Amino acid sequence: MTMDPAAPATVVAAPGHVTVPTGLTAAEVAERVAVGAVNATAARTSRTLGEILRANVFTFFNALLAALWVVAVLTGRWQNALFGGVIVANAAIGIVQELRAKRTLDRLAVLSAPRARPIRDGREGEVAVEDVVLDDLLVVQAGDQIPVDGPLRAGAGLSVDESLLTGEAEAVAKSPGDELLSGSVVLAGSGRMQATGVGEQAYAVRLAAEARAFTRTRSELQEGTNRILRWIAIGLLVVGPAVLWSQFRAEDNEDWRDTVTGTVGAMVGMVPEGLVLLTTLAFLVATVGLARRQVLVQELPAVEGLARVDVVCLDKTGTLTHGDVAFDHLVPLAGDPAPAAALTLLAVADGGNATARALAAAFPAVGVEQAACAVPFSSARKWSAVRTADGVTWVLGAPEMVLPAPDGAAERDARASADRLAAQGRRVLLLARSARPWTGDAAEPRLPAGLTPVTLVVLAERIREDAAEVLRYFTDQGVALKVISGDNPRTVGAVAAAVGVPGVTGAGDAVDARTLPEDPDELGAALESASVFGRVTPHQKRAMVRALRARGHVVAMTGDGVNDALALKDADVGVAMGNGAPATRAVAQLVLLDGRFAHLPHAVAEGRRVIANVERAANLFLVKNVYSLVLALATVVTLAAYPLEPVQLTLISTLTIGVPGFFLALAPNRRRYVPGFVGRVLRFSVPVGVVTAAAAYAGYAITRWLDPGAGVGGARTTATVVVVAVALWTLAVLARPLTAGKAVLLGAMAGLAMLALSLPTFREDVLLLRPTAPGLLLAAGLGAAGALLVEMVARIGARRPAGEQHRASVLRTMDLRPRPGPGRARSVDPDTATQERP
């Protein structure tokens, strides 16, 4: 959404204006909308129409092909200008496909878009962030990403993370009157703020873009493809003038038209006209396919990045278990009836998290006085507190945090009871009381002294039905799993064992994160040796991700809470649950809109398909570029006419690269990710291109020598047939393992090639081919020899170089193999282990 062009460029709040507690009236909202004082900050998930047109039309290679097309037209030989259709087709296909993807992504983005809660006419409502107006009174609570700038008008224990603004990840306490900035994240507490800086004044769009740019997903495919294109561009600038000079000197060229035609043919052959298109299409098709599964891709390279992941860090809540919790029962510790009023106060004072909502449903606030003061829950300290008017402090939190060092029998019994329940996979909280207030300030409150355990609060969590098989999929694919949770280690361990995390047989296998070292190297070593961690703070989650990446791992992080946002931002691929905190969704590259963890294997499969198929397409295109370059250099050295007409190159490209490459780039492919995209492509395409060029030039030269009467046209016919034969075999090699669909595709391309050679009028008037019996026999022999050499190159190239073998051995040494344990289930898709040639 953009600002109304007729609206003022900036709209600011009136100095000193304070919105009343009942918020704006409907008339006041309409008045502000009329003058453009709205928060136009909707984030874009795709390019604009103008950007799509520019990206697909105005490219270096399109400009080069257009210039060559004009030159070809000027020669008067319209056949050799048919390659101009490639420009139009590439641009049209790219534009249409991206527009279709844009519509899908923009529609899904609405489901993931952040919402705001303004108070208007005395009632709290919910609107899209861009519909917030100047002076709106907004309700903010833990997990929200603040969409506007403005002062806090009222609040209890509010603390925010301003790391997206300042780079400092420390919690900042906010009191009424303090300024809240757009892009910051509410870590704890709740309150009401007045929107005094909206739209461009709040810079919300820019801040969100910077947050995502900070974690921009690395794409080996895009980096490698861009590097190859730069090399090709340099080659064109160097070789092009030399070819033009040689064609003017070639005796086979009778006039300037032959010279220009030969030069155009050489240049067109060296242009990878469809490589960028197919790469983009592969990403877009994967993105749209995932969108149908309710997976919103916020950065296209994230699809590829997830396929490269070798470690997945999982948050227990919302990933292995359903994110919602429900009150189960109370376990009294002091023999007295459970203090329901205290639980009600705690729920009312801290309604921004799932636990408080579960307690509020079980202990409704009917006839209960409001607490005198409160400390909202924080994922860092893992407790909340209220103090009543009669001077009693109630604390609710993790048992080991509320009673970190029990020194009495009651305290030790309480901890033991909590541990027994946690070992069963239950979520347990401890309610304790004290006559003393807490100490410290709002940012860092400290527990009151003299806490007495009163009741254990047991909450129910449900393990996701598909969690076990999803984890089995990742284990079978050689991906290490790290369960990182802020809950009790024994609870986390019990859940991890139930869903079959490798190496975890029970609650005792979990590691208490409070015992982990702070040194990154030592932390990385600890992460390699264990799989389940409990009582992990938000900063530890971030440190864990960084430690794993420092050890060379590609890390994906899943999460749904605000405590996961920092780790998601630092991971190679952040995956947020659609029902999670807005701040988490803002920094993630992938959003599971329906919150189903089971979609991740499909995302990995899409990424692998993209990587393998783009590599296959790159091989096809670069083979043509290499043999075109070698033929061009041969003509420079021998001062001969270029062995192929532009229209003949168009035929070769269409039948052996363009059409089959399009289908193969979008076909299923389950090959696992192997690093070294550029090196592997060059190891295949360079020798195969040299073999193809050598066979083609031999056919051209031998025909000119043995059958001078056939002329240049006859020699070019021989070269064309040789290239078609060798290129079709190359296509067959790259299409392996062959399926029925691929076999039909290969047969169709070969059939069309034979049809083109068998139609006299089309063959001679359009393709400019002059076949003779000796020439076709020679082409058959050279084509067969070239195909045999291509097969040898492919078999030699299939052997992994030392570097890749070393990486494979390193992965094998990691403790990734599945181990027997409870909760094992069938793989999501056993066929995903099938290996395919790139």
CSV table of C-alpha atoms in Angstrom, one decimal, residues 165-367:
chain,number,residue,atom,x,y,z
A,165,LEU,CA,17.0,-0.1,15.5
A,166,THR,CA,20.2,0.1,17.5
A,167,GLY,CA,21.8,-3.3,17.1
A,168,GLU,CA,21.7,-3.7,20.9
A,169,ALA,CA,19.7,-6.8,21.9
A,170,GLU,CA,19.3,-5.8,25.6
A,171,ALA,CA,15.8,-5.3,27.0
A,172,VAL,CA,14.9,-1.7,27.5
A,173,ALA,CA,12.3,-0.9,30.2
A,174,LYS,CA,9.6,1.6,29.3
A,175,SER,CA,7.5,3.8,31.6
A,176,PRO,CA,4.6,6.0,30.7
A,177,GLY,CA,5.8,9.0,28.8
A,178,ASP,CA,8.8,7.1,27.2
A,179,GLU,CA,9.0,7.0,23.4
A,180,LEU,CA,8.4,3.7,21.6
A,181,LEU,CA,9.9,3.3,18.2
A,182,SER,CA,8.6,1.4,15.2
A,183,GLY,CA,10.4,-1.8,14.5
A,184,SER,CA,11.1,-2.5,18.2
A,185,VAL,CA,9.6,-5.7,19.7
A,186,VAL,CA,7.7,-5.9,23.0
A,187,LEU,CA,9.4,-8.5,25.2
A,188,ALA,CA,7.3,-8.3,28.3
A,189,GLY,CA,4.4,-6.5,29.7
A,190,SER,CA,1.6,-4.6,28.0
A,191,GLY,CA,0.4,-1.0,27.6
A,192,ARG,CA,-1.1,1.6,25.5
A,193,MET,CA,0.7,4.0,23.2
A,194,GLN,CA,-0.3,7.0,21.1
A,195,ALA,CA,0.7,6.9,17.4
A,196,THR,CA,2.5,10.2,16.8
A,197,GLY,CA,4.7,9.1,13.9
A,198,VAL,CA,2.9,7.1,11.2
A,199,GLY,CA,3.7,6.3,7.6
A,200,GLU,CA,6.9,7.7,6.3
A,201,GLN,CA,7.4,9.5,9.6
A,202,ALA,CA,7.6,6.1,11.4
A,203,TYR,CA,10.0,4.5,8.8
A,204,ALA,CA,8.4,1.2,9.5
A,205,VAL,CA,8.8,-0.1,6.0
A,206,ARG,CA,12.4,0.8,5.8
A,207,LEU,CA,13.2,-0.8,9.2
A,208,ALA,CA,11.5,-4.0,8.2
A,209,ALA,CA,13.4,-4.1,5.0
A,210,GLU,CA,16.7,-3.5,6.8
A,211,ALA,CA,15.9,-6.3,9.2
A,212,ARG,CA,15.4,-8.7,6.4
A,213,ALA,CA,18.4,-7.4,4.5
A,214,PHE,CA,20.5,-8.1,7.5
A,215,THR,CA,19.6,-11.7,7.2
A,216,ARG,CA,19.4,-11.9,3.4
A,217,THR,CA,19.6,-15.5,2.5
A,218,ARG,CA,22.7,-16.5,0.6
A,219,SER,CA,22.0,-18.2,-2.7
A,220,GLU,CA,24.8,-20.3,-4.2
A,221,LEU,CA,22.7,-20.7,-7.4
A,222,GLN,CA,22.3,-16.9,-7.9
A,223,GLU,CA,25.9,-16.2,-6.9
A,224,GLY,CA,27.3,-18.9,-9.2
A,225,THR,CA,25.0,-18.0,-12.1
A,226,ASN,CA,25.9,-14.3,-11.8
A,227,ARG,CA,29.6,-15.2,-11.8
A,228,ILE,CA,29.2,-17.3,-14.9
A,229,LEU,CA,27.3,-14.6,-16.7
A,230,ARG,CA,30.1,-12.1,-15.9
A,231,TRP,CA,32.7,-14.4,-17.4
A,232,ILE,CA,30.5,-14.8,-20.5
A,233,ALA,CA,30.0,-11.0,-20.8
A,234,ILE,CA,33.8,-10.5,-20.7
A,235,GLY,CA,34.3,-13.3,-23.2
A,236,LEU,CA,31.9,-11.6,-25.6
A,237,LEU,CA,33.7,-8.3,-25.3
A,238,VAL,CA,37.0,-9.9,-26.1
A,239,VAL,CA,36.1,-12.6,-28.7
A,240,GLY,CA,33.4,-10.6,-30.6
A,241,PRO,CA,35.9,-8.1,-32.3
A,242,ALA,CA,38.3,-10.9,-33.1
A,243,VAL,CA,35.5,-12.9,-34.8
A,244,LEU,CA,34.4,-9.9,-36.8
A,245,TRP,CA,38.0,-9.4,-38.0
A,246,SER,CA,38.4,-13.1,-38.9
A,247,GLN,CA,35.1,-13.1,-40.9
A,248,PHE,CA,36.2,-10.1,-42.9
A,249,ARG,CA,39.5,-12.1,-43.7
A,250,ALA,CA,37.8,-15.5,-44.4
A,251,GLU,CA,37.9,-16.5,-48.1
A,252,ASP,CA,34.7,-18.5,-47.7
A,253,ASN,CA,32.7,-15.3,-47.1
A,254,GLU,CA,31.7,-13.7,-50.4
A,255,ASP,CA,30.5,-10.4,-49.3
A,256,TRP,CA,29.7,-8.3,-46.2
A,257,ARG,CA,26.5,-10.1,-45.6
A,258,ASP,CA,28.3,-13.4,-45.1
A,259,THR,CA,30.8,-11.6,-42.8
A,260,VAL,CA,28.0,-10.1,-40.7
A,261,THR,CA,26.0,-13.4,-40.6
A,262,GLY,CA,29.0,-15.4,-39.4
A,263,THR,CA,29.8,-12.8,-36.7
A,264,VAL,CA,26.1,-12.8,-35.6
A,265,GLY,CA,26.0,-16.6,-35.4
A,266,ALA,CA,29.1,-16.7,-33.2
A,267,MET,CA,27.8,-14.0,-30.9
A,268,VAL,CA,24.3,-15.5,-30.6
A,269,GLY,CA,25.8,-18.9,-29.7
A,270,MET,CA,27.7,-17.4,-26.8
A,271,VAL,CA,24.7,-15.7,-25.3
A,272,PRO,CA,23.0,-17.8,-22.5
A,273,GLU,CA,19.6,-16.3,-23.4
A,274,GLY,CA,17.4,-18.5,-21.2
A,275,LEU,CA,19.6,-19.3,-18.2
A,276,VAL,CA,18.5,-16.4,-16.0
A,277,LEU,CA,14.9,-17.0,-17.1
A,278,LEU,CA,15.0,-20.7,-16.1
A,279,THR,CA,16.7,-19.9,-12.8
A,280,THR,CA,14.0,-17.3,-11.9
A,281,LEU,CA,11.2,-19.6,-13.1
A,282,ALA,CA,12.5,-22.5,-11.0
A,283,PHE,CA,12.4,-20.3,-7.9
A,284,LEU,CA,9.0,-18.9,-8.7
A,285,VAL,CA,7.4,-22.3,-9.4
A,286,ALA,CA,8.8,-23.6,-6.1
A,287,THR,CA,7.4,-20.5,-4.3
A,288,VAL,CA,4.0,-20.9,-5.8
A,289,GLY,CA,4.0,-24.6,-5.1
A,290,LEU,CA,4.8,-24.0,-1.4
A,291,ALA,CA,2.2,-21.2,-1.3
A,292,ARG,CA,-0.4,-23.9,-2.1
A,293,ARG,CA,0.8,-25.7,1.0
A,294,GLN,CA,0.4,-22.5,3.1
A,295,VAL,CA,4.1,-21.7,3.2
A,296,LEU,CA,4.8,-18.1,2.5
A,297,VAL,CA,8.3,-17.5,1.0
A,298,GLN,CA,9.4,-13.9,2.0
A,299,GLU,CA,12.8,-14.3,0.2
A,300,LEU,CA,13.0,-16.5,-2.9
A,301,PRO,CA,16.6,-17.8,-2.2
A,302,ALA,CA,15.3,-19.2,1.1
A,303,VAL,CA,13.8,-22.1,-0.9
A,304,GLU,CA,17.3,-23.0,-2.0
A,305,GLY,CA,18.8,-22.2,1.4
A,306,LEU,CA,16.6,-24.7,3.2
A,307,ALA,CA,17.8,-27.4,0.9
A,308,ARG,CA,21.4,-26.6,1.9
A,309,VAL,CA,20.6,-26.9,5.6
A,310,ASP,CA,22.4,-29.5,7.6
A,311,VAL,CA,21.2,-28.5,11.1
A,312,VAL,CA,17.6,-27.7,12.1
A,313,CYS,CA,17.1,-26.0,15.5
A,314,LEU,CA,13.6,-26.6,16.8
A,315,ASP,CA,11.6,-24.9,19.5
A,316,LYS,CA,9.5,-27.4,21.3
A,317,THR,CA,6.4,-25.3,21.8
A,318,GLY,CA,4.5,-24.7,18.6
A,319,THR,CA,6.8,-27.0,16.6
A,320,LEU,CA,6.9,-30.4,18.2
A,321,THR,CA,3.9,-29.6,20.3
A,322,HIS,CA,0.8,-27.5,19.6
A,323,GLY,CA,1.4,-23.9,20.5
A,324,ASP,CA,-1.7,-23.7,22.7
A,325,VAL,CA,-1.7,-24.9,26.3
A,326,ALA,CA,-4.6,-25.6,28.6
A,327,PHE,CA,-4.9,-25.7,32.3
A,328,ASP,CA,-4.8,-29.3,33.5
A,329,HIS,CA,-4.8,-29.5,37.3
A,330,LEU,CA,-3.2,-28.1,40.5
A,331,VAL,CA,-1.0,-30.0,42.9
A,332,PRO,CA,-1.2,-28.3,46.3
A,333,LEU,CA,2.1,-28.4,48.3
A,334,ALA,CA,1.1,-26.8,51.6
A,335,GLY,CA,-2.1,-28.7,52.2
A,336,ASP,CA,-4.2,-25.6,51.8
A,337,PRO,CA,-6.8,-25.1,49.0
A,338,ALA,CA,-5.4,-23.7,45.8
A,339,PRO,CA,-5.4,-19.9,45.8
A,340,ALA,CA,-7.5,-19.3,42.7
A,341,ALA,CA,-7.7,-15.6,43.3
A,342,ALA,CA,-3.9,-15.4,43.0
A,343,LEU,CA,-3.8,-17.2,39.7
A,344,THR,CA,-6.6,-14.9,38.4
A,345,LEU,CA,-4.5,-11.9,39.3
A,346,LEU,CA,-1.5,-13.3,37.6
A,347,ALA,CA,-3.5,-14.1,34.5
A,348,VAL,CA,-5.1,-10.7,34.3
A,349,ALA,CA,-1.8,-8.8,34.9
A,350,ASP,CA,0.0,-10.7,32.2
A,351,GLY,CA,-2.5,-11.6,29.5
A,352,GLY,CA,-0.1,-11.4,26.6
A,353,ASN,CA,1.2,-15.0,26.6
A,354,ALA,CA,-0.3,-18.5,26.2
A,355,THR,CA,0.1,-19.5,29.8
A,356,ALA,CA,-1.8,-16.5,31.1
A,357,ARG,CA,-4.6,-17.0,28.6
A,358,ALA,CA,-4.9,-20.7,29.7
A,359,LEU,CA,-5.1,-19.6,33.4
A,360,ALA,CA,-7.6,-16.8,32.6
A,361,ALA,CA,-9.9,-19.4,30.9
A,362,ALA,CA,-9.6,-21.7,34.0
A,363,PHE,CA,-9.8,-18.9,36.7
A,364,PRO,CA,-12.0,-16.1,35.3
A,365,ALA,CA,-11.7,-12.6,36.8
A,366,VAL,CA,-15.1,-12.4,38.5
A,367,GLY,CA,-15.2,-10.3,41.7
